[in-house]
Amino acid sequence: MSSKRQHDDIVKFDIVKNRRKFYAFSIVILLVGLVCTLIMGLNLGVDFKAGTRLDIYIGKDFQVSDIDAIIKETIPNTMYTPVTPYGEQQVQTRFDHTIPADQLAALEAALKAKYGPQVSKQEATVDPSIAKELVKKAAIAVAVAGIGIVIYIAFRFQFLFGIACIIGLVHDVFIPIALFSVFRLEVDLTFIAAILTIVGYSINDTIVIFDRIRENLRTMKSKTVEDLEHLVNVSLWQTMRRSIFTVGTVFLTAVAIAILGSEGIRTFSLALIFGLVSGTYSSIFVSAQFWVTLKKREMAKKKRLAPAPTEG
Amino acid sequence: MVKWGRVILFLVIVGLLGTLITTTTTRVADEITLGLDLQGGFEILYVVEPLESNQQVDIELLKATARMVEKRINIGGVAEPVIETELPNRLRVKIASQEADQDKLRELIGKPAVLTFRDEQGNILLRGSDLAPGGAGVGFDELRRPVVTLKISDPKKLEQVSRENLHKHMAIYLDENMMTNPVIQNVITGGSAQISGDYTQESAQELADLLNSGAMPAKLVEKQVTSVGASLGKLALEKTINAGYVGAALIFVFMLLVYRLPGLVANIMLATFTYVSIVVLHWMDATLTLPGIAGFILSVGMAVDANIITYERIQEEIRSGKTILSAFRAGERRSLITILDGHITTLIATGVLFYFGTSSIQGFAVVLAMTLIVGLLTNVLGSRLLLGLLVRANLIRKPSWFGVKESDIGEL
């Protein structure tokens, strides 16, 4: 029995052979997201677009049209998004520009007069100059975090692993952005926190798999491309239970927060859910596969170079 | 042969942890400072602008403005505001309080307040700087009505001004807002004056305090406001904590079903992890915000991951035919590097977040970084110690205790 057959029983499905299908799948989603983002843009929250977001806790049954009328009366001549009820007797709306404090106070007073003293408001106001700065800071943070992590991996593993990791990282940053654009979910500051968390988490996932590949490289034969493909398949299946269980437990928690948690971190938990699934997918079906592609090219290059001295 | 000494040590450790957790958690948790999103309050970012065009906004001016803002917040009756200066020209004011009247405080802080006394033609007679330090107070007139008392540092000046404007109005302005417009009844000698008007005890005190705090050295412009009503904050906290309980319960059941005895050890250490994190949060005097809770729940995920990686590895080693003890040793050793790599990359991300992030994201980063380190101690070292005691006591001899079927074990 050859060493190649040694771990054959755990490979339930040849992932490496089918890698082009997975590449295609990711590329399709990214393209749809890209087109969607280009056409419709992102649904930017006040953190990035300036304006005032208002959450109002009413605390009893109400008619949206009544709230609407009170807003129109106390804050006249202003554009705002439709008043949307959510959760337990709360409503939310967003103004296109910043609303001065006294007008908001007048609104709260009017609502209290109608619905009682339990009415309470939550306000987020961001000036355009600050909004611009926040966008810039967020983009820099994501880029720097990415570079830092890749340097660490290139240092701990090999350069090719680092490159494969970047691919997975780019994948995992863009998938939640694409999905948020498609589903018109609001992008705010916590979304950035979620993206960075996803980056950390997805790379953690990738590392566990790369770690196993590196370990198997020491013990399993990997002279030919077939050997290499088999090795990666085996490594993926050896870590498969762990990958699924880990993403599963965090997924359960994230879903619990998304469903039961407060509105303030809903964006965060949704981004996290998208990112978790995307991160695990990319670790197994994109990063590891991309490493095989890169390694194959490296091996082919060596083969072309190798015969040269013997000819001379 | 079972080594009972190790089993007893295990039980003693678990018992001590259990006692510690059940007796002190509530007390420590109650003492944690909650952020404004969890208890109500507000955060405002001001840009400090010079009052006159030749004035420079520098660190000195920022600090002076910050001191003045603090004074005014104290006037509003709120303790412990957080006021941060951010170069080149910003001031961040955070007030987490359920009682504070937010609208009133905002109005009070934002008042630039150049204090001037003006005659009927609008000429400036006296300035805020002419007022003796702490010179404004509250007194009562003969009818026991509250009045605002004033003490001017140069009595001669007041005497001269009052003589020139006798029986005329002398208005007191904060910027261009007239606060009061009393008529000078007689020539004021001795430097003390009083303003009567339609005051209540509170409104007189407020005016006196404002006069005392005098001019804000610069103009404050609101650039970013986050404000949360008390009841909304409380609702957010309750909901998120309940969601956390549900998530934790799901994880507990999962670990027990899949990993059996090691799963139980993991659960004990997860509870310990939560407890230690709360205690460290308390030590750090950190403020817990919603993003902070999110970061914490995430690190619970990472801690669970550390256990899953280890236990999967041990199961693998058992399946390959090793004895329980050597499978445990090999599994622990081989999983450690992987876990460390994962934690370090996430720590890199938190460092970047802290450096580039704004206040709420920084809170997230601090809590995540702290809990990651605590997680390494409890769910890597702690779990290892406890499980090691059980394994080395020879208590666990059947692979099924580790969730491995006998039929899955291969030949060595």
mmCIF file of N, CA and C in Angstrom, chain A residues 55 57 90 101 105 108 118 120-127 129-130 133-134 137 140-141 144-145 149 152 156-157 189 196-197 200-201 203-204 207-208 211-212 215 238 241-242 245-246 249-250 252-253 256-257 260-263 265 268, chain B residues 45 90 103 106 223-232 235-236 239-240 243 246-247 250-251 254 258-259 290 294 297-298 301-302 304-305 308-309 312-313 315-316 319 334 337-338 341-342 344-346 348-349 352-353 356 358 361 364:
data_model
loop_
_atom_site.group_PDB
_atom_site.id
_atom_site.type_symbol
_atom_site.label_atom_id
_atom_site.label_comp_id
_atom_site.label_asym_id
_atom_site.label_seq_id
_atom_site.Cartn_x
_atom_site.Cartn_y
_atom_site.Cartn_z
ATOM 1 N N ASP A 55 -33.516 56.966 17.576
ATOM 2 C CA ASP A 55 -34.270 55.806 18.038
ATOM 3 C C ASP A 55 -35.174 56.303 19.147
ATOM 4 N N TYR A 57 -37.953 55.170 22.046
ATOM 5 C CA TYR A 57 -38.679 54.143 22.778
ATOM 6 C C TYR A 57 -40.007 54.757 23.203
ATOM 7 N N GLN A 90 -40.606 50.416 19.710
ATOM 8 C CA GLN A 90 -39.598 51.415 19.389
ATOM 9 C C GLN A 90 -39.729 51.809 17.928
ATOM 10 N N ALA A 101 -29.947 70.292 18.824
ATOM 11 C CA ALA A 101 -30.418 69.661 20.054
ATOM 12 C C ALA A 101 -31.785 70.174 20.503
ATOM 13 N N ALA A 105 -35.108 68.028 21.444
ATOM 14 C CA ALA A 105 -35.716 68.132 22.771
ATOM 15 C C ALA A 105 -37.210 68.431 22.630
ATOM 16 N N GLU A 108 -38.980 65.287 21.655
ATOM 17 C CA GLU A 108 -39.139 64.378 22.790
ATOM 18 C C GLU A 108 -40.257 64.858 23.714
ATOM 19 N N GLN A 118 -42.506 57.701 29.946
ATOM 20 C CA GLN A 118 -41.566 56.603 29.697
ATOM 21 C C GLN A 118 -40.871 56.731 28.347
ATOM 22 N N SER A 120 -38.382 57.654 25.630
ATOM 23 C CA SER A 120 -36.964 57.956 25.780
ATOM 24 C C SER A 120 -36.319 57.888 24.407
ATOM 25 N N LYS A 121 -35.338 58.743 24.170
ATOM 26 C CA LYS A 121 -34.776 58.773 22.823
ATOM 27 C C LYS A 121 -33.289 58.464 22.829
ATOM 28 N N GLN A 122 -32.844 57.989 21.707
ATOM 29 C CA GLN A 122 -31.434 57.700 21.523
ATOM 30 C C GLN A 122 -31.026 58.418 20.251
ATOM 31 N N GLU A 123 -29.973 59.202 20.370
ATOM 32 C CA GLU A 123 -29.619 60.051 19.239
ATOM 33 C C GLU A 123 -28.173 59.828 18.837
ATOM 34 N N ALA A 124 -27.933 59.805 17.538
ATOM 35 C CA ALA A 124 -26.554 59.801 17.049
ATOM 36 C C ALA A 124 -26.468 60.852 15.961
ATOM 37 N N THR A 125 -25.660 61.859 16.213
ATOM 38 C CA THR A 125 -25.504 62.933 15.236
ATOM 39 C C THR A 125 -24.048 63.004 14.823
ATOM 40 N N VAL A 126 -23.804 63.052 13.533
ATOM 41 C CA VAL A 126 -22.432 63.162 13.064
ATOM 42 C C VAL A 126 -22.348 64.260 12.018
ATOM 43 N N ASP A 127 -21.376 65.131 12.228
ATOM 44 C CA ASP A 127 -21.144 66.235 11.304
ATOM 45 C C ASP A 127 -20.404 65.705 10.063
ATOM 46 N N SER A 129 -17.845 66.683 8.377
ATOM 47 C CA SER A 129 -16.380 66.656 8.439
ATOM 48 C C SER A 129 -15.894 65.442 9.221
ATOM 49 N N ILE A 130 -16.596 65.111 10.307
ATOM 50 C CA ILE A 130 -16.217 63.973 11.132
ATOM 51 C C ILE A 130 -16.507 62.673 10.376
ATOM 52 N N GLU A 133 -13.804 61.762 8.070
ATOM 53 C CA GLU A 133 -12.622 61.300 8.791
ATOM 54 C C GLU A 133 -12.793 59.864 9.281
ATOM 55 N N LEU A 134 -14.013 59.529 9.726
ATOM 56 C CA LEU A 134 -14.269 58.176 10.220
ATOM 57 C C LEU A 134 -14.091 57.149 9.108
ATOM 58 N N LYS A 137 -10.374 56.708 8.507
ATOM 59 C CA LYS A 137 -9.763 55.946 9.601
ATOM 60 C C LYS A 137 -10.092 54.463 9.505
ATOM 61 N N ILE A 140 -8.163 52.745 6.707
ATOM 62 C CA ILE A 140 -6.756 52.570 7.093
ATOM 63 C C ILE A 140 -6.629 51.424 8.094
ATOM 64 N N ALA A 141 -7.555 51.372 9.072
ATOM 65 C CA ALA A 141 -7.496 50.334 10.102
ATOM 66 C C ALA A 141 -7.570 48.948 9.481
ATOM 67 N N VAL A 144 -4.251 48.249 7.549
ATOM 68 C CA VAL A 144 -3.096 48.023 8.425
ATOM 69 C C VAL A 144 -3.216 46.686 9.158
ATOM 70 N N ALA A 145 -4.426 46.387 9.632
ATOM 71 C CA ALA A 145 -4.625 45.114 10.334
ATOM 72 C C ALA A 145 -4.288 43.966 9.392
ATOM 73 N N ILE A 149 -1.238 41.230 9.961
ATOM 74 C CA ILE A 149 -1.523 39.803 10.099
ATOM 75 C C ILE A 149 -0.756 39.001 9.048
ATOM 76 N N TYR A 152 2.824 38.637 9.907
ATOM 77 C CA TYR A 152 2.984 37.627 10.955
ATOM 78 C C TYR A 152 2.959 36.220 10.363
ATOM 79 N N ARG A 156 5.768 33.406 10.327
ATOM 80 C CA ARG A 156 5.581 32.143 11.053
ATOM 81 C C ARG A 156 5.564 30.943 10.103
ATOM 82 N N PHE A 157 5.018 31.138 8.897
ATOM 83 C CA PHE A 157 4.922 30.032 7.958
ATOM 84 C C PHE A 157 5.888 30.276 6.805
ATOM 85 N N LEU A 189 -20.354 52.237 12.428
ATOM 86 C CA LEU A 189 -19.038 51.976 13.016
ATOM 87 C C LEU A 189 -18.879 50.551 13.515
ATOM 88 N N LEU A 196 -13.281 43.713 11.221
ATOM 89 C CA LEU A 196 -11.959 43.414 11.772
ATOM 90 C C LEU A 196 -11.981 42.135 12.598
ATOM 91 N N THR A 197 -13.088 41.910 13.279
ATOM 92 C CA THR A 197 -13.223 40.681 14.033
ATOM 93 C C THR A 197 -13.223 39.487 13.086
ATOM 94 N N GLY A 200 -9.769 38.715 11.858
ATOM 95 C CA GLY A 200 -9.037 37.966 12.868
ATOM 96 C C GLY A 200 -9.503 36.528 12.945
ATOM 97 N N TYR A 201 -10.807 36.355 12.907
ATOM 98 C CA TYR A 201 -11.376 35.021 13.083
ATOM 99 C C TYR A 201 -11.099 34.125 11.892
ATOM 100 N N ILE A 203 -8.759 34.399 9.737
ATOM 101 C CA ILE A 203 -7.338 34.064 9.630
ATOM 102 C C ILE A 203 -6.976 33.009 10.653
ATOM 103 N N ASN A 204 -7.620 33.088 11.809
ATOM 104 C CA ASN A 204 -7.448 32.056 12.826
ATOM 105 C C ASN A 204 -7.813 30.687 12.241
ATOM 106 N N ILE A 207 -5.264 29.588 9.704
ATOM 107 C CA ILE A 207 -4.016 29.161 10.337
ATOM 108 C C ILE A 207 -4.097 27.716 10.818
ATOM 109 N N VAL A 208 -5.248 27.343 11.384
ATOM 110 C CA VAL A 208 -5.391 25.975 11.866
ATOM 111 C C VAL A 208 -5.177 24.994 10.710
ATOM 112 N N ASP A 211 -1.532 25.152 9.465
ATOM 113 C CA ASP A 211 -0.724 24.479 10.468
ATOM 114 C C ASP A 211 -0.684 22.981 10.205
ATOM 115 N N ARG A 212 -1.867 22.438 9.864
ATOM 116 C CA ARG A 212 -1.968 21.004 9.620
ATOM 117 C C ARG A 212 -1.256 20.632 8.317
ATOM 118 N N GLU A 215 2.386 20.598 9.029
ATOM 119 C CA GLU A 215 2.763 19.420 9.808
ATOM 120 C C GLU A 215 2.806 18.181 8.916
ATOM 121 N N GLN A 238 -8.865 16.312 7.905
ATOM 122 C CA GLN A 238 -8.463 16.094 9.303
ATOM 123 C C GLN A 238 -8.959 17.236 10.190
ATOM 124 N N ARG A 241 -13.879 18.546 11.078
ATOM 125 C CA ARG A 241 -14.776 18.526 12.237
ATOM 126 C C ARG A 241 -14.562 19.776 13.084
ATOM 127 N N ARG A 242 -13.282 20.068 13.333
ATOM 128 C CA ARG A 242 -12.958 21.255 14.135
ATOM 129 C C ARG A 242 -13.488 22.525 13.456
ATOM 130 N N PHE A 245 -17.304 22.587 13.838
ATOM 131 C CA PHE A 245 -17.731 22.765 15.228
ATOM 132 C C PHE A 245 -17.454 24.190 15.713
ATOM 133 N N THR A 246 -16.264 24.677 15.377
ATOM 134 C CA THR A 246 -15.902 26.009 15.855
ATOM 135 C C THR A 246 -16.813 27.076 15.269
ATOM 136 N N THR A 249 -20.324 26.815 16.876
ATOM 137 C CA THR A 249 -20.586 27.384 18.205
ATOM 138 C C THR A 249 -20.636 28.908 18.160
ATOM 139 N N VAL A 250 -19.689 29.514 17.418
ATOM 140 C CA VAL A 250 -19.709 30.981 17.342
ATOM 141 C C VAL A 250 -20.946 31.446 16.573
ATOM 142 N N LEU A 252 -23.863 29.984 16.488
ATOM 143 C CA LEU A 252 -25.017 29.920 17.399
ATOM 144 C C LEU A 252 -25.087 31.162 18.277
ATOM 145 N N THR A 253 -23.913 31.540 18.853
ATOM 146 C CA THR A 253 -23.884 32.717 19.717
ATOM 147 C C THR A 253 -24.251 33.971 18.930
ATOM 148 N N ALA A 256 -27.869 34.058 18.295
ATOM 149 C CA ALA A 256 -28.582 34.414 19.528
ATOM 150 C C ALA A 256 -28.552 35.926 19.755
ATOM 151 N N ILE A 257 -27.381 36.535 19.534
ATOM 152 C CA ILE A 257 -27.285 37.989 19.733
ATOM 153 C C ILE A 257 -28.100 38.725 18.682
ATOM 154 N N LEU A 260 -31.907 37.972 19.745
ATOM 155 C CA LEU A 260 -32.349 38.403 21.068
ATOM 156 C C LEU A 260 -31.686 39.689 21.543
ATOM 157 N N GLY A 261 -30.537 40.020 20.988
ATOM 158 C CA GLY A 261 -29.769 41.167 21.476
ATOM 159 C C GLY A 261 -30.411 42.499 21.141
ATOM 160 N N SER A 262 -29.765 43.569 21.577
ATOM 161 C CA SER A 262 -30.351 44.884 21.357
ATOM 162 C C SER A 262 -30.080 45.356 19.930
ATOM 163 N N GLU A 263 -30.812 46.386 19.532
ATOM 164 C CA GLU A 263 -30.679 46.915 18.168
ATOM 165 C C GLU A 263 -29.264 47.430 17.923
ATOM 166 N N ILE A 265 -26.391 46.353 18.528
ATOM 167 C CA ILE A 265 -25.356 45.476 17.999
ATOM 168 C C ILE A 265 -25.915 44.523 16.950
ATOM 169 N N PHE A 268 -23.715 44.552 13.962
ATOM 170 C CA PHE A 268 -22.502 43.836 14.314
ATOM 171 C C PHE A 268 -22.702 42.328 14.184
ATOM 172 N N LEU B 45 -18.750 65.193 20.739
ATOM 173 C CA LEU B 45 -17.449 65.634 20.267
ATOM 174 C C LEU B 45 -17.589 67.098 19.834
ATOM 175 N N ARG B 90 -10.038 69.419 19.521
ATOM 176 C CA ARG B 90 -11.298 68.771 19.873
ATOM 177 C C ARG B 90 -11.432 68.480 21.351
ATOM 178 N N ASP B 103 -30.650 67.371 27.826
ATOM 179 C CA ASP B 103 -30.844 68.564 27.005
ATOM 180 C C ASP B 103 -30.338 69.813 27.714
ATOM 181 N N ARG B 106 -26.511 69.836 27.816
ATOM 182 C CA ARG B 106 -25.936 70.174 26.515
ATOM 183 C C ARG B 106 -25.995 71.666 26.278
ATOM 184 N N LYS B 223 -20.030 68.423 16.988
ATOM 185 C CA LYS B 223 -19.749 67.773 15.707
ATOM 186 C C LYS B 223 -20.301 66.358 15.662
ATOM 187 N N GLN B 224 -20.363 65.727 16.808
ATOM 188 C CA GLN B 224 -20.851 64.365 16.838
ATOM 189 C C GLN B 224 -21.516 64.128 18.183
ATOM 190 N N VAL B 225 -22.719 63.653 18.132
ATOM 191 C CA VAL B 225 -23.458 63.439 19.372
ATOM 192 C C VAL B 225 -23.988 62.019 19.412
ATOM 193 N N THR B 226 -23.721 61.339 20.507
ATOM 194 C CA THR B 226 -24.377 60.059 20.721
ATOM 195 C C THR B 226 -25.083 60.183 22.046
ATOM 196 N N SER B 227 -26.382 59.994 22.018
ATOM 197 C CA SER B 227 -27.112 60.169 23.254
ATOM 198 C C SER B 227 -28.102 59.036 23.405
ATOM 199 N N VAL B 228 -28.145 58.475 24.595
ATOM 200 C CA VAL B 228 -29.020 57.331 24.840
ATOM 201 C C VAL B 228 -29.883 57.602 26.054
ATOM 202 N N GLY B 229 -31.172 57.459 25.891
ATOM 203 C CA GLY B 229 -32.085 57.630 27.016
ATOM 204 C C GLY B 229 -31.918 56.476 27.990
ATOM 205 N N ALA B 230 -32.155 56.734 29.278
ATOM 206 C CA ALA B 230 -31.907 55.738 30.315
ATOM 207 C C ALA B 230 -32.667 54.429 30.078
ATOM 208 N N SER B 231 -33.942 54.520 29.714
ATOM 209 C CA SER B 231 -34.714 53.280 29.595
ATOM 210 C C SER B 231 -34.263 52.469 28.380
ATOM 211 N N LEU B 232 -33.870 53.164 27.299
ATOM 212 C CA LEU B 232 -33.362 52.443 26.133
ATOM 213 C C LEU B 232 -32.058 51.737 26.467
ATOM 214 N N LEU B 235 -32.749 48.612 28.500
ATOM 215 C CA LEU B 235 -33.340 47.599 27.637
ATOM 216 C C LEU B 235 -32.251 46.884 26.842
ATOM 217 N N ALA B 236 -31.308 47.686 26.291
ATOM 218 C CA ALA B 236 -30.219 47.132 25.493
ATOM 219 C C ALA B 236 -29.380 46.175 26.330
ATOM 220 N N LYS B 239 -31.386 42.856 27.125
ATOM 221 C CA LYS B 239 -31.507 42.023 25.931
ATOM 222 C C LYS B 239 -30.191 41.325 25.603
ATOM 223 N N THR B 240 -29.108 42.109 25.630
ATOM 224 C CA THR B 240 -27.826 41.556 25.224
ATOM 225 C C THR B 240 -27.349 40.499 26.207
ATOM 226 N N ALA B 243 -29.295 37.367 25.573
ATOM 227 C CA ALA B 243 -28.782 36.712 24.380
ATOM 228 C C ALA B 243 -27.493 35.960 24.708
ATOM 229 N N VAL B 246 -28.282 32.657 26.452
ATOM 230 C CA VAL B 246 -28.761 31.643 25.505
ATOM 231 C C VAL B 246 -27.579 31.066 24.720
ATOM 232 N N GLY B 247 -26.710 31.973 24.216
ATOM 233 C CA GLY B 247 -25.540 31.526 23.460
ATOM 234 C C GLY B 247 -24.664 30.609 24.306
ATOM 235 N N LEU B 250 -26.177 27.124 24.824
ATOM 236 C CA LEU B 250 -26.031 26.297 23.629
ATOM 237 C C LEU B 250 -24.621 25.699 23.549
ATOM 238 N N ILE B 251 -23.637 26.548 23.841
ATOM 239 C CA ILE B 251 -22.247 26.072 23.793
ATOM 240 C C ILE B 251 -22.015 24.982 24.847
ATOM 241 N N PHE B 254 -23.519 21.723 23.722
ATOM 242 C CA PHE B 254 -22.741 21.202 22.610
ATOM 243 C C PHE B 254 -21.460 20.528 23.094
ATOM 244 N N VAL B 258 -20.590 16.493 22.612
ATOM 245 C CA VAL B 258 -19.550 16.068 21.682
ATOM 246 C C VAL B 258 -18.286 15.580 22.391
ATOM 247 N N TYR B 259 -17.903 16.243 23.487
ATOM 248 C CA TYR B 259 -16.607 15.905 24.090
ATOM 249 C C TYR B 259 -16.705 15.271 25.479
ATOM 250 N N LEU B 290 -21.787 48.351 24.797
ATOM 251 C CA LEU B 290 -22.350 47.290 23.963
ATOM 252 C C LEU B 290 -21.298 46.627 23.073
ATOM 253 N N ALA B 294 -19.996 42.683 22.957
ATOM 254 C CA ALA B 294 -19.851 41.918 21.725
ATOM 255 C C ALA B 294 -18.452 41.313 21.629
ATOM 256 N N ILE B 297 -18.219 38.382 24.008
ATOM 257 C CA ILE B 297 -18.880 37.175 23.521
ATOM 258 C C ILE B 297 -18.036 36.515 22.428
ATOM 259 N N LEU B 298 -17.390 37.358 21.623
ATOM 260 C CA LEU B 298 -16.519 36.816 20.585
ATOM 261 C C LEU B 298 -15.360 36.034 21.193
ATOM 262 N N GLY B 301 -16.150 32.719 22.062
ATOM 263 C CA GLY B 301 -16.040 31.862 20.876
ATOM 264 C C GLY B 301 -14.618 31.378 20.660
ATOM 265 N N MET B 302 -13.652 32.274 20.829
ATOM 266 C CA MET B 302 -12.252 31.893 20.636
ATOM 267 C C MET B 302 -11.811 30.898 21.710
ATOM 268 N N VAL B 304 -13.737 28.768 23.256
ATOM 269 C CA VAL B 304 -14.336 27.482 22.899
ATOM 270 C C VAL B 304 -13.525 26.842 21.777
ATOM 271 N N ASP B 305 -13.112 27.653 20.818
ATOM 272 C CA ASP B 305 -12.318 27.154 19.702
ATOM 273 C C ASP B 305 -11.035 26.499 20.201
ATOM 274 N N ILE B 308 -11.904 23.174 21.411
ATOM 275 C CA ILE B 308 -12.268 22.268 20.326
ATOM 276 C C ILE B 308 -11.014 21.783 19.589
ATOM 277 N N ILE B 309 -10.110 22.720 19.301
ATOM 278 C CA ILE B 309 -8.874 22.330 18.606
ATOM 279 C C ILE B 309 -8.127 21.258 19.406
ATOM 280 N N GLU B 312 -10.237 17.875 19.630
ATOM 281 C CA GLU B 312 -10.242 17.177 18.347
ATOM 282 C C GLU B 312 -8.922 16.450 18.149
ATOM 283 N N ARG B 313 -7.867 17.159 18.537
ATOM 284 C CA ARG B 313 -6.525 16.599 18.373
ATOM 285 C C ARG B 313 -6.360 15.370 19.269
ATOM 286 N N GLN B 315 -8.760 13.436 20.412
ATOM 287 C CA GLN B 315 -9.585 12.363 19.834
ATOM 288 C C GLN B 315 -8.853 11.683 18.686
ATOM 289 N N GLU B 316 -8.220 12.499 17.845
ATOM 290 C CA GLU B 316 -7.477 11.949 16.712
ATOM 291 C C GLU B 316 -6.374 11.001 17.177
ATOM 292 N N ARG B 319 -7.815 7.801 18.387
ATOM 293 C CA ARG B 319 -8.236 6.969 17.252
ATOM 294 C C ARG B 319 -7.045 6.288 16.592
ATOM 295 N N ARG B 334 0.497 19.469 20.386
ATOM 296 C CA ARG B 334 0.349 19.837 18.986
ATOM 297 C C ARG B 334 -0.676 20.946 18.760
ATOM 298 N N ILE B 337 0.526 25.352 19.585
ATOM 299 C CA ILE B 337 1.091 26.286 18.598
ATOM 300 C C ILE B 337 -0.028 26.908 17.751
ATOM 301 N N THR B 338 -0.939 26.031 17.315
ATOM 302 C CA THR B 338 -2.050 26.509 16.495
ATOM 303 C C THR B 338 -2.866 27.559 17.234
ATOM 304 N N ASP B 341 -0.973 30.836 17.551
ATOM 305 C CA ASP B 341 -0.977 31.577 16.283
ATOM 306 C C ASP B 341 -2.293 32.312 16.087
ATOM 307 N N GLY B 342 -3.390 31.621 16.351
ATOM 308 C CA GLY B 342 -4.706 32.231 16.183
ATOM 309 C C GLY B 342 -4.912 33.423 17.105
ATOM 310 N N ILE B 344 -2.579 35.277 18.564
ATOM 311 C CA ILE B 344 -1.677 36.400 18.262
ATOM 312 C C ILE B 344 -2.206 37.210 17.078
ATOM 313 N N THR B 345 -2.707 36.530 16.035
ATOM 314 C CA THR B 345 -3.235 37.301 14.899
ATOM 315 C C THR B 345 -4.419 38.158 15.334
ATOM 316 N N THR B 346 -5.280 37.615 16.188
ATOM 317 C CA THR B 346 -6.427 38.409 16.641
ATOM 318 C C THR B 346 -5.952 39.574 17.514
ATOM 319 N N ILE B 348 -3.165 41.122 17.141
ATOM 320 C CA ILE B 348 -2.668 42.141 16.202
ATOM 321 C C ILE B 348 -3.839 43.000 15.737
ATOM 322 N N ALA B 349 -4.933 42.346 15.380
ATOM 323 C CA ALA B 349 -6.118 43.093 14.924
ATOM 324 C C ALA B 349 -6.643 44.033 16.007
ATOM 325 N N VAL B 352 -4.456 47.152 16.280
ATOM 326 C CA VAL B 352 -4.732 48.096 15.191
ATOM 327 C C VAL B 352 -6.049 48.831 15.464
ATOM 328 N N LEU B 353 -7.054 48.092 15.891
ATOM 329 C CA LEU B 353 -8.350 48.697 16.210
ATOM 330 C C LEU B 353 -8.200 49.774 17.271
ATOM 331 N N PHE B 356 -6.342 52.890 15.757
ATOM 332 C CA PHE B 356 -7.045 53.686 14.754
ATOM 333 C C PHE B 356 -8.498 53.977 15.112
ATOM 334 N N THR B 358 -12.161 54.827 17.022
ATOM 335 C CA THR B 358 -12.719 55.878 17.860
ATOM 336 C C THR B 358 -13.249 55.236 19.137
ATOM 337 N N ILE B 361 -15.106 51.797 19.459
ATOM 338 C CA ILE B 361 -14.333 50.686 18.904
ATOM 339 C C ILE B 361 -13.116 50.399 19.771
ATOM 340 N N PHE B 364 -14.213 48.172 22.447
ATOM 341 C CA PHE B 364 -14.318 46.822 21.903
ATOM 342 C C PHE B 364 -12.945 46.158 21.885
#
